[in-house]
Amino acid sequence: MYKFILRRLIIILPALFLVSIVVFFTSEALPGDPSMQELMNRPDATIEEIMKIQERYNLDKPPLERYTLWLKGTLKGDLGKSYTFRTDVANLIKEKMFNTFFLGMTSLVIMFSIGIPLGVFSAKYEGSLFDRTVLGYNFFTLSVPSFVLGILMLYYFGYTLGWFPTSGSINPSVYDSGTQIQKLGSRIYHVILPAFTAGILSTTTIIQYLRNEIIKNKGKDYVKTARAKGQTENIIYNTHILRNSFLPISSVLGFYITGIFAGSVITETIFSYPGIGKFFLDAINLRDTPIVTGLVLFMSILTLMGSLISDILIVSVDPRVRID
Amino acid sequence: MIKNKRTFFYNFKEELKSHPLSMFAVILLISIIAFAFIYSLTVDMDALYKINPRGRNMPPMTDGYLLGTDKGGKDIFKLLVVGVRNSIMIALSVTTLSSLIGINLGVMAGYFGGKVDNITMRAVDFISLLPSFIFQIILIITIKNYTPAKFVLILVLFNWIGYVRMIRASTLGEGQKEYIMASKVLGTPNYKIIYKQLIPNLVPLISLRIILGLASSLTIETGLTYLGFGLPANTPSIGQLISSSREISTMQNYPWLWMPAVFVLLVMMLCINATGQTVNRALMAKQKA
């Protein structure tokens, strides 16, 4: 097991290195110049002033040297300074991270609390009206693009009915002078719409996996044995079948971590939710190269980690999977 | 010789006959696409883009505008029809190009194995490690002289890998079968085995993958255009109509600007996926037989 993880890590290191090169040079190609932003209101700026600013961001050096400087900084946790906010990129990302993480976790809870019961009961009562309704629901969630669901949710629940806030992650007045409980309440109130948008659409995978797995296990010999022993149906389901059917879901979890951040770009933009997805688009529109580079690297590392985690989970929950 | 009637297309027709809803979805999808392509021919693009300051944001069914007008006084119905055609064209080109690249590379990787397989699969692994949505946005911003054709190429860059994975896996299975072995023993050239025997036998699977690929390309295209990183502003598309909802006043007060596009996109996605499910059922029926 440890050998397997170690081997995967060794494969990931060169991949990470390649990714860093691709990330750096594609983001570098973004049109954008810090001197333009800093001297925006000063048409009389001299060449020397422009050169000075370029020097501060190492833009006067050749590309290869800039890359090594950036890589050295990154390894120390320093992602450079933002062109527009003029503070550390790493700190800016950290601030937004919490919101995205909170959104991701809430949608994860929603995904499991809807997906697991629907999957389990549709498989238990295979072919019933309930099962067919769940299959219809699944077909619908599979077809709806996330931004379409997001827009409709925002329009009906946000604007038309006015049940939920239409932007932000917390009420500003609560943020300034509210108790911890009020703050948490406000955060949950703001996260519900985006989290439901992301969560409902992810239930498809859970339901499909769980339903297929349970139906497959229902016909297995060990279930017949349990039934022959005179075990009650409830015990057969809850301890024998379910335990075996939950295994494959864990492999989905790794990919879900990646999905949280990739999908956050669209969800957070629709609901104007200040997380790293919306931050990424803002940085792109501001042509703030250091932020873009930092965020893309961060998301690439998460994608790598996601695939590593799901590989490890598949092997560790199911010893039958060959390690090589 | 006994003629085997249970081919894939026979099963597909049977599935359509026994599921009226699937039949309806397939017919609806074909009608939407046909209508969009034929009606677009009658739309005068210059007249469509002429700004009409007197007729801004008119609600549906006024002054002969079936779906009303947008904030520039443009006919939403015409924008929507041309937009559907453009979005379908983009999705079709992305899917065609990616599947052509993916099928060829996938079959070769699975058939030849060794070095060819290694190089292809490492490239596939590497691209799949990148967060594709984010990279697509960055490439769209950085590329010079941005055109719809370049947009298609950027989408293809991240789209072909899915086809390779699937085709390679099924080639590995199919390549072990006796008829391929027999052809090899008889000395049939590799290209003939690949294009005359392997690929024709994979057509049912490929068609399923292509239909699902069409749905995902349509989602990615409209999603990117919605965010403002898709088709250029002077090309009508579904995503662009929907993106007018990003202005709060439009979302609240003029839902007819974006609601029809949302509805058409939803209907098309449902139809495409229903077609995919029918193909899938036909595939399973063939395997059972």
XYZ file of C-alpha atoms in Angstrom:
613
model
C 0.000 0.000 0.000
C 2.689 2.516 1.002
C 4.698 1.421 -2.017
C 1.731 2.156 -4.222
C 1.259 5.649 -2.818
C 4.969 6.318 -3.063
C 5.040 5.191 -6.685
C 2.074 7.423 -7.530
C 3.797 10.362 -5.867
C 6.943 9.731 -7.896
C 4.890 9.782 -11.112
C 3.174 12.968 -10.013
C 6.342 14.979 -9.409
C 7.430 15.243 -13.066
C 3.802 15.852 -14.016
C 3.664 18.680 -11.519
C 6.867 20.143 -12.962
C 5.467 20.005 -16.512
C 2.205 21.523 -15.316
C 4.103 24.380 -13.677
C 5.835 25.158 -16.988
C 2.568 25.094 -18.931
C 0.796 27.165 -16.276
C 3.513 29.780 -16.108
C 3.959 30.336 -19.815
C 0.280 30.295 -20.758
C -0.570 32.789 -18.004
C 2.473 34.876 -18.942
C 1.020 35.212 -22.433
C -2.019 37.003 -20.970
C -2.165 40.522 -22.282
C -1.524 42.768 -19.274
C 1.186 44.968 -17.873
C 1.502 46.244 -14.287
C 2.892 49.593 -15.428
C -0.275 50.253 -17.431
C -2.383 49.608 -14.351
C -0.293 51.590 -11.894
C 0.197 54.595 -14.155
C -3.327 54.566 -15.534
C -4.123 58.125 -14.415
C -0.719 59.488 -15.341
C -0.337 59.962 -19.089
C 2.798 62.015 -18.381
C 4.725 59.056 -16.921
C 8.294 58.799 -18.145
C 9.957 55.732 -19.626
C 12.077 55.465 -16.464
C 9.013 55.175 -14.266
C 7.569 52.428 -16.480
C 10.909 50.596 -16.457
C 11.057 50.839 -12.681
C 7.701 49.154 -12.272
C 8.591 46.477 -14.806
C 11.785 45.843 -12.875
C 9.878 45.454 -9.624
C 7.875 42.576 -11.146
C 10.995 41.086 -12.787
C 9.509 41.798 -16.207
C 12.842 43.079 -17.529
C 14.431 39.634 -17.234
C 14.365 36.916 -19.924
C 11.458 34.405 -19.691
C 13.531 31.467 -18.450
C 14.981 33.473 -15.566
C 11.500 34.752 -14.692
C 10.257 31.184 -14.585
C 13.027 30.004 -12.260
C 12.476 33.023 -10.000
C 8.731 32.310 -9.913
C 9.288 28.604 -9.255
C 11.691 29.340 -6.400
C 9.185 31.736 -4.860
C 6.311 29.293 -5.331
C 8.193 26.490 -3.589
C 8.561 28.834 -0.608
C 4.848 29.647 -0.746
C 5.351 33.083 -2.261
C 3.267 33.504 -5.415
C 4.343 37.074 -6.084
C 2.424 40.315 -5.779
C -0.823 41.155 -7.522
C -0.689 43.936 -10.126
C -3.983 45.486 -9.050
C -4.221 44.795 -5.319
C -0.448 45.099 -4.727
C -0.549 42.517 -1.964
C 0.613 38.912 -1.794
C -1.251 36.624 -4.180
C -1.014 33.762 -1.684
C -2.884 35.785 0.931
C -5.542 36.873 -1.554
C -6.165 33.248 -2.535
C -6.328 32.181 1.110
C -9.050 34.766 1.796
C -11.244 33.462 -1.027
C -10.449 29.810 -0.313
C -12.664 29.666 2.742
C -15.807 30.648 0.828
C -15.200 28.141 -1.955
C -14.437 25.439 0.587
C -17.617 26.257 2.514
C -19.652 26.157 -0.710
C -18.038 22.866 -1.702
C -18.680 21.204 1.643
C -22.303 22.371 1.742
C -22.958 21.042 -1.748
C -21.239 17.793 -0.743
C -23.666 17.432 2.173
C -26.602 18.203 -0.141
C -25.327 15.746 -2.731
C -25.062 12.886 -0.231
C -28.257 13.616 1.649
C -30.274 13.591 -1.583
C -28.245 11.080 -3.578
C -27.866 8.252 -1.048
C -31.556 7.824 -0.108
C -32.684 8.119 -3.727
C -30.055 5.612 -4.865
C -30.717 3.117 -2.073
C -34.508 3.145 -2.286
C -34.694 3.157 -6.073
C -32.527 0.029 -6.098
C -34.461 -1.620 -3.263
C -37.773 -1.081 -5.041
C -36.400 -1.660 -8.522
C -39.007 -1.154 -11.242
C -41.520 0.569 -8.954
C -43.059 3.967 -9.600
C -40.544 5.481 -7.166
C -37.647 3.907 -9.047
C -38.920 5.204 -12.362
C -39.373 8.699 -10.906
C -35.791 8.628 -9.639
C -34.565 7.510 -13.067
C -36.477 10.401 -14.624
C -34.968 12.813 -12.102
C -31.546 11.398 -12.906
C -32.082 11.835 -16.607
C -33.078 15.452 -15.996
C -30.093 16.311 -13.798
C -27.780 14.654 -16.311
C -29.093 16.903 -19.083
C -29.300 20.267 -17.355
C -26.138 22.367 -17.696
C -25.115 23.794 -14.314
C -25.328 27.447 -15.376
C -28.873 26.950 -16.688
C -30.009 25.538 -13.338
C -28.128 28.312 -11.548
C -29.791 31.071 -13.559
C -33.258 29.599 -13.078
C -32.696 29.175 -9.317
C -31.432 32.749 -9.038
C -34.393 34.083 -11.027
C -37.132 32.210 -9.179
C -35.828 31.877 -5.622
C -33.618 34.956 -5.625
C -35.531 37.607 -7.545
C -39.129 36.504 -8.156
C -39.866 34.910 -4.787
C -37.149 36.785 -2.912
C -36.505 33.852 -0.553
C -32.727 33.928 -0.766
C -30.022 36.591 -1.247
C -28.871 37.066 -4.827
C -25.209 37.851 -4.194
C -22.406 37.778 -1.643
C -21.402 35.233 0.979
C -22.445 37.037 4.168
C -24.554 40.028 5.137
C -22.125 42.988 5.530
C -23.813 44.339 8.695
C -23.720 40.890 10.308
C -20.095 40.574 9.264
C -19.247 43.848 11.054
C -21.222 43.403 14.243
C -22.814 40.007 14.632
C -22.366 37.118 17.004
C -20.672 33.943 15.774
C -24.041 32.230 15.423
C -25.484 35.105 13.416
C -22.441 35.029 11.140
C -22.771 31.298 10.552
C -26.495 31.707 9.910
C -25.898 34.460 7.387
C -23.235 32.397 5.643
C -25.522 29.375 5.395
C -28.379 31.574 4.167
C -26.139 32.933 1.395
C -24.661 29.575 0.413
C -27.931 27.667 0.009
C -28.749 28.614 -3.601
C -25.269 28.062 -5.085
C -24.777 24.899 -3.032
C -28.064 23.426 -4.211
C -27.164 24.235 -7.818
C -23.874 22.370 -7.527
C -25.184 19.636 -5.218
C -28.328 18.617 -7.096
C -26.469 18.167 -10.371
C -23.805 15.983 -8.712
C -26.382 13.575 -7.294
C -26.575 11.909 -10.744
C -23.268 10.106 -10.283
C -24.042 8.974 -6.734
C -27.487 7.647 -7.630
C -26.253 5.829 -10.716
C -23.299 4.198 -8.950
C -25.275 3.233 -5.883
C -28.305 1.922 -7.778
C -26.216 -0.183 -10.195
C -24.047 -1.517 -7.404
C -26.964 -2.491 -5.142
C -28.849 -4.163 -7.975
C -25.702 -6.084 -8.887
C -25.122 -7.155 -5.273
C -28.755 -8.158 -4.730
C -28.247 -11.253 -6.901
C -24.926 -12.298 -5.331
C -24.512 -15.617 -3.525
C -23.791 -14.098 -0.129
C -27.177 -12.374 -0.187
C -28.884 -15.658 -1.006
C -26.990 -17.312 1.849
C -28.072 -14.601 4.268
C -31.650 -14.997 3.157
C -31.434 -18.800 3.489
C -30.178 -18.327 7.057
C -33.443 -16.537 7.736
C -31.978 -13.084 8.142
C -34.543 -10.274 8.015
C -34.672 -8.163 4.865
C -33.640 -5.055 6.788
C -30.443 -6.619 8.051
C -29.669 -8.038 4.621
C -29.988 -4.582 3.128
C -28.426 -2.466 5.821
C -25.440 -4.590 6.709
C -24.769 -6.943 3.826
C -25.670 -5.138 0.639
C -25.136 -1.493 1.579
C -21.707 -1.988 3.052
C -20.474 -3.528 -0.163
C -22.256 -1.048 -2.380
C -20.801 2.048 -0.774
C -17.245 1.151 -1.771
C -17.287 2.516 -5.317
C -18.699 5.859 -4.184
C -15.483 6.646 -2.348
C -13.658 6.700 -5.664
C -15.995 9.461 -6.853
C -14.993 11.613 -3.896
C -11.492 12.334 -5.225
C -12.868 13.648 -8.470
C -15.443 15.611 -6.560
C -12.718 17.652 -4.859
C -11.467 18.681 -8.304
C -15.009 19.344 -9.438
C -15.662 21.748 -6.559
C -13.028 24.161 -7.778
C -13.494 23.769 -11.524
C -17.259 24.107 -11.232
C -16.941 27.041 -8.853
C -16.049 29.355 -11.758
C -19.571 29.188 -13.173
C -21.576 28.792 -9.950
C -19.799 31.578 -8.097
C -20.096 33.946 -11.061
C -23.851 33.423 -11.380
C -24.474 34.022 -7.682
C -21.730 36.676 -7.318
C -20.318 34.521 -4.528
C -16.816 35.699 -3.573
C -14.789 32.496 -3.858
C -11.763 31.550 -5.926
C -13.814 30.714 -9.054
C -15.212 34.215 -9.307
C -11.821 35.586 -8.255
C -10.229 33.785 -11.189
C -12.588 35.437 -13.691
C -12.121 38.835 -12.049
C -8.338 38.432 -12.263
C -8.619 37.432 -15.933
C -10.702 40.529 -16.630
C -8.251 42.721 -14.715
C -5.380 41.090 -16.642
C -3.696 40.413 -13.297
C -1.188 37.783 -14.375
C 0.275 36.853 -10.946
C -3.177 36.036 -9.535
C -4.131 34.022 -12.619
C -0.859 32.069 -12.518
C -1.250 31.381 -8.808
C -4.862 30.259 -9.100
C -4.265 28.052 -12.133
C -1.313 26.390 -10.403
C -3.424 25.892 -7.288
C -6.271 24.323 -9.268
C -3.872 22.133 -11.252
C -2.360 20.809 -8.031
C -5.865 20.103 -6.746
C -6.697 18.203 -9.948
C -3.552 16.113 -9.491
C -4.402 15.508 -5.841
C -7.975 14.581 -6.743
C -6.872 11.868 -9.135
C -4.287 10.616 -6.628
C -6.835 10.484 -3.800
C -9.377 8.614 -5.871
C -6.724 6.098 -6.960
C -5.712 5.543 -3.335
C -9.334 5.248 -2.230
C -10.145 2.684 -4.908
C -7.208 0.528 -3.828
C -7.681 0.949 -0.101
C -11.410 0.256 0.077
C -11.345 -2.678 -2.309
C -8.442 -5.068 -1.807
C -9.473 -6.939 -4.940
C -8.159 -4.103 -7.133
C -4.656 -5.017 -8.253
C -2.107 -2.454 -7.211
C 0.101 -2.554 -10.293
C -26.377 -17.943 -45.329
C -28.678 -16.888 -42.524
C -29.127 -13.170 -42.559
C -28.756 -11.784 -39.067
C -31.453 -9.167 -38.731
C -30.429 -8.068 -35.251
C -27.934 -5.435 -36.298
C -27.366 -2.330 -34.218
C -29.497 -0.126 -36.441
C -32.308 -2.674 -36.440
C -32.225 -2.626 -32.631
C -32.175 1.149 -32.634
C -35.320 1.271 -34.765
C -37.005 -1.298 -32.560
C -36.142 0.717 -29.445
C -37.604 3.839 -31.034
C -40.804 1.987 -31.933
C -41.291 0.622 -28.428
C -40.497 3.927 -26.644
C -42.729 6.700 -27.989
C -40.961 9.286 -25.803
C -37.582 8.473 -27.336
C -39.141 8.669 -30.787
C -40.584 12.064 -29.887
C -37.191 13.284 -28.590
C -35.338 12.193 -31.722
C -37.919 13.788 -34.037
C -37.993 16.993 -31.976
C -34.198 17.244 -32.017
C -34.029 16.750 -35.777
C -36.824 19.296 -36.318
C -35.145 21.932 -34.131
C -31.844 21.522 -35.954
C -33.473 21.469 -39.415
C -35.617 24.508 -38.620
C -32.631 26.468 -37.268
C -30.516 25.718 -40.329
C -33.242 26.410 -42.919
C -34.751 29.479 -41.258
C -31.287 31.031 -40.744
C -30.883 31.149 -44.526
C -33.750 33.645 -44.725
C -32.349 35.917 -41.988
C -30.574 39.012 -43.240
C -27.649 39.313 -40.818
C -26.978 43.020 -41.465
C -30.612 43.922 -40.881
C -30.642 41.741 -37.744
C -27.733 43.625 -36.256
C -29.082 47.078 -37.041
C -29.776 48.859 -33.763
C -33.325 50.084 -33.467
C -33.438 52.600 -30.607
C -37.211 52.983 -30.665
C -38.018 49.316 -30.145
C -35.824 48.464 -27.151
C -36.757 45.659 -24.736
C -40.206 45.150 -26.232
C -42.119 42.255 -24.687
C -43.068 39.262 -26.833
C -45.839 39.519 -29.397
C -45.553 43.275 -29.941
C -45.082 44.932 -33.329
C -44.778 41.591 -35.042
C -41.812 40.456 -32.915
C -42.690 36.942 -31.843
C -40.318 36.880 -28.852
C -39.878 40.617 -28.438
C -36.678 42.628 -28.802
C -33.466 43.001 -26.814
C -31.841 46.147 -25.446
C -30.621 47.099 -28.922
C -34.063 46.616 -30.420
C -32.967 43.409 -32.197
C -35.441 40.621 -32.978
C -34.948 37.934 -30.316
C -36.638 35.206 -32.296
C -34.222 35.644 -35.199
C -31.237 35.942 -32.837
C -32.328 32.714 -31.163
C -32.746 30.775 -34.410
C -29.387 31.909 -35.779
C -27.902 31.334 -32.324
C -29.154 27.752 -32.202
C -27.654 27.160 -35.629
C -24.300 28.652 -34.598
C -24.150 26.743 -31.316
C -25.028 23.481 -33.067
C -22.392 24.166 -35.712
C -19.735 24.739 -33.053
C -20.764 21.638 -31.109
C -20.826 19.556 -34.302
C -17.394 20.750 -35.451
C -15.848 20.205 -32.030
C -17.331 16.719 -31.821
C -16.405 15.763 -35.399
C -12.803 16.941 -35.099
C -12.239 15.482 -31.634
C -13.793 12.141 -32.558
C -11.741 11.907 -35.769
C -8.517 12.534 -33.836
C -9.609 10.413 -30.886
C -10.836 7.426 -32.875
C -7.707 7.222 -35.031
C -5.269 7.634 -32.149
C -7.305 5.368 -29.874
C -7.505 2.522 -32.375
C -3.803 2.792 -33.142
C -2.831 2.895 -29.472
C -4.970 -0.158 -28.762
C -4.004 -2.064 -31.896
C -0.258 -1.485 -32.072
C 0.442 -1.135 -28.342
C 4.066 -0.537 -27.312
C 5.566 2.847 -28.134
C 2.540 4.227 -29.981
C 0.352 3.353 -27.033
C 2.797 4.795 -24.510
C 3.230 8.131 -26.226
C -0.491 8.611 -26.901
C -1.562 7.643 -23.420
C 1.044 9.821 -21.697
C -0.212 12.790 -23.742
C -3.785 11.900 -22.784
C -2.844 11.543 -19.108
C -1.072 14.877 -19.117
C -3.937 16.821 -20.693
C -6.432 15.206 -18.340
C -4.372 16.457 -15.383
C -4.931 20.061 -16.431
C -8.091 21.826 -15.236
C -9.560 22.109 -18.729
C -12.241 24.741 -18.213
C -9.729 27.197 -16.761
C -7.131 26.531 -19.431
C -9.692 27.033 -22.166
C -10.516 30.478 -20.774
C -6.839 31.443 -20.601
C -6.144 30.248 -24.149
C -9.192 32.116 -25.460
C -7.919 35.327 -23.858
C -4.312 34.995 -24.959
C -4.808 33.870 -28.549
C -4.348 36.564 -31.184
C -6.909 37.303 -33.952
C -9.557 35.317 -32.152
C -12.115 33.693 -34.495
C -14.835 31.031 -34.089
C -12.517 28.549 -35.856
C -9.850 29.082 -33.197
C -12.495 28.686 -30.510
C -13.336 25.269 -31.986
C -9.666 24.263 -32.000
C -9.232 25.241 -28.345
C -12.228 23.128 -27.362
C -10.907 20.208 -29.450
C -7.540 20.413 -27.671
C -9.186 19.287 -24.415
C -11.962 17.190 -25.919
C -10.227 14.480 -27.965
C -8.723 12.669 -24.969
C -12.087 11.238 -23.903
C -12.514 9.515 -27.251
C -9.006 8.044 -27.128
C -9.590 6.430 -23.736
C -12.860 4.811 -24.750
C -11.792 3.667 -28.240
C -8.486 2.299 -26.956
C -10.228 0.239 -24.291
C -12.717 -1.251 -26.732
C -9.997 -1.872 -29.335
C -8.041 -3.848 -26.747
C -11.103 -6.053 -26.269
C -12.023 -6.312 -29.933
C -8.426 -6.920 -31.042
C -8.305 -10.190 -29.093
C -11.202 -11.660 -31.061
C -10.692 -14.472 -33.534
C -11.591 -12.624 -36.712
C -8.843 -10.083 -36.114
C -6.371 -12.840 -35.268
C -7.352 -14.672 -38.438
C -6.842 -11.552 -40.552
C -3.424 -11.043 -39.027
C -2.434 -14.634 -39.752
C -3.618 -14.253 -43.347
C -1.282 -11.283 -43.711
C -3.895 -8.558 -44.132
C -2.193 -5.147 -43.947
C -2.684 -3.328 -40.654
C -4.485 -0.325 -42.135
C -7.052 -2.658 -43.709
C -7.660 -4.447 -40.426
C -8.063 -1.125 -38.649
C -10.309 0.668 -41.134
C -12.244 -2.238 -42.644
C -12.683 -4.498 -39.636
C -11.962 -2.851 -36.288
C -13.612 0.548 -36.737
C -16.787 -0.720 -38.462
C -17.293 -3.065 -35.514
C -16.891 -0.200 -33.068
C -19.429 2.045 -34.840
C -22.284 1.466 -32.364
C -20.075 2.384 -29.387
C -18.604 5.328 -31.266
C -22.041 6.671 -32.133
C -23.067 6.578 -28.471
C -19.911 8.420 -27.475
C -20.428 11.016 -30.234
C -23.994 11.777 -29.143
C -22.890 12.249 -25.538
C -19.935 14.274 -26.814
C -22.341 16.547 -28.671
C -24.201 17.227 -25.440
C -21.004 18.018 -23.542
C -19.609 20.250 -26.317
C -22.880 22.164 -26.379
C -22.684 22.637 -22.602
C -19.076 23.806 -22.679
C -19.666 26.151 -25.631
C -22.743 27.799 -24.138
C -21.101 27.913 -20.688
C -17.971 29.654 -21.975
C -20.007 32.061 -24.106
C -22.223 32.786 -21.101
C -19.142 33.817 -19.113
C -18.009 35.986 -22.016
C -15.200 33.747 -23.282
C -16.893 31.999 -26.173
C -18.088 33.107 -29.545
C -17.231 36.722 -30.472
C -19.843 39.375 -29.666
C -20.961 39.787 -33.275
C -21.972 36.129 -33.609
C -25.368 35.278 -32.130
C -25.399 32.125 -30.008
C -27.469 30.522 -27.275
C -24.844 31.325 -24.665
C -24.798 34.963 -25.643
C -28.572 35.339 -25.324
C -28.423 33.674 -21.903
C -25.528 35.891 -20.850
C -27.785 38.960 -21.077
C -29.177 37.673 -17.756
C -25.898 38.614 -16.097
C -27.189 42.183 -15.935
C -29.391 42.315 -12.862
C -31.965 44.630 -14.469
C -32.298 42.312 -17.481
C -32.644 39.236 -15.300
C -35.353 40.855 -13.182
C -37.321 42.959 -15.629
C -36.813 41.497 -19.102
C -36.900 37.709 -18.711
C -37.921 37.277 -22.356
C -34.397 38.259 -23.350
C -32.833 35.119 -21.916
C -35.644 32.735 -20.943
C -36.350 31.426 -24.498
C -32.666 30.609 -25.000
C -32.554 28.781 -21.658
C -35.670 26.833 -22.628
C -34.376 25.869 -26.090
C -31.012 24.793 -24.651
C -32.758 22.677 -22.023
C -35.007 21.021 -24.610
C -32.056 20.292 -26.887
C -30.003 18.795 -24.040
C -32.898 16.569 -22.983
C -33.442 15.425 -26.591
C -29.749 14.704 -27.177
C -29.489 12.681 -23.966
C -32.710 10.813 -24.749
C -31.242 9.895 -28.132
C -28.102 8.746 -26.349
C -30.113 6.552 -23.994
C -31.923 4.971 -26.924
C -28.597 4.184 -28.591
C -27.374 2.740 -25.304
C -30.426 0.483 -24.988
C -29.958 -0.661 -28.598
C -26.336 -1.498 -27.753
C -27.343 -3.557 -24.731
C -30.008 -5.352 -26.743
C -27.382 -6.317 -29.297
C -25.062 -7.620 -26.596
C -27.858 -9.685 -25.093
C -28.851 -11.208 -28.432
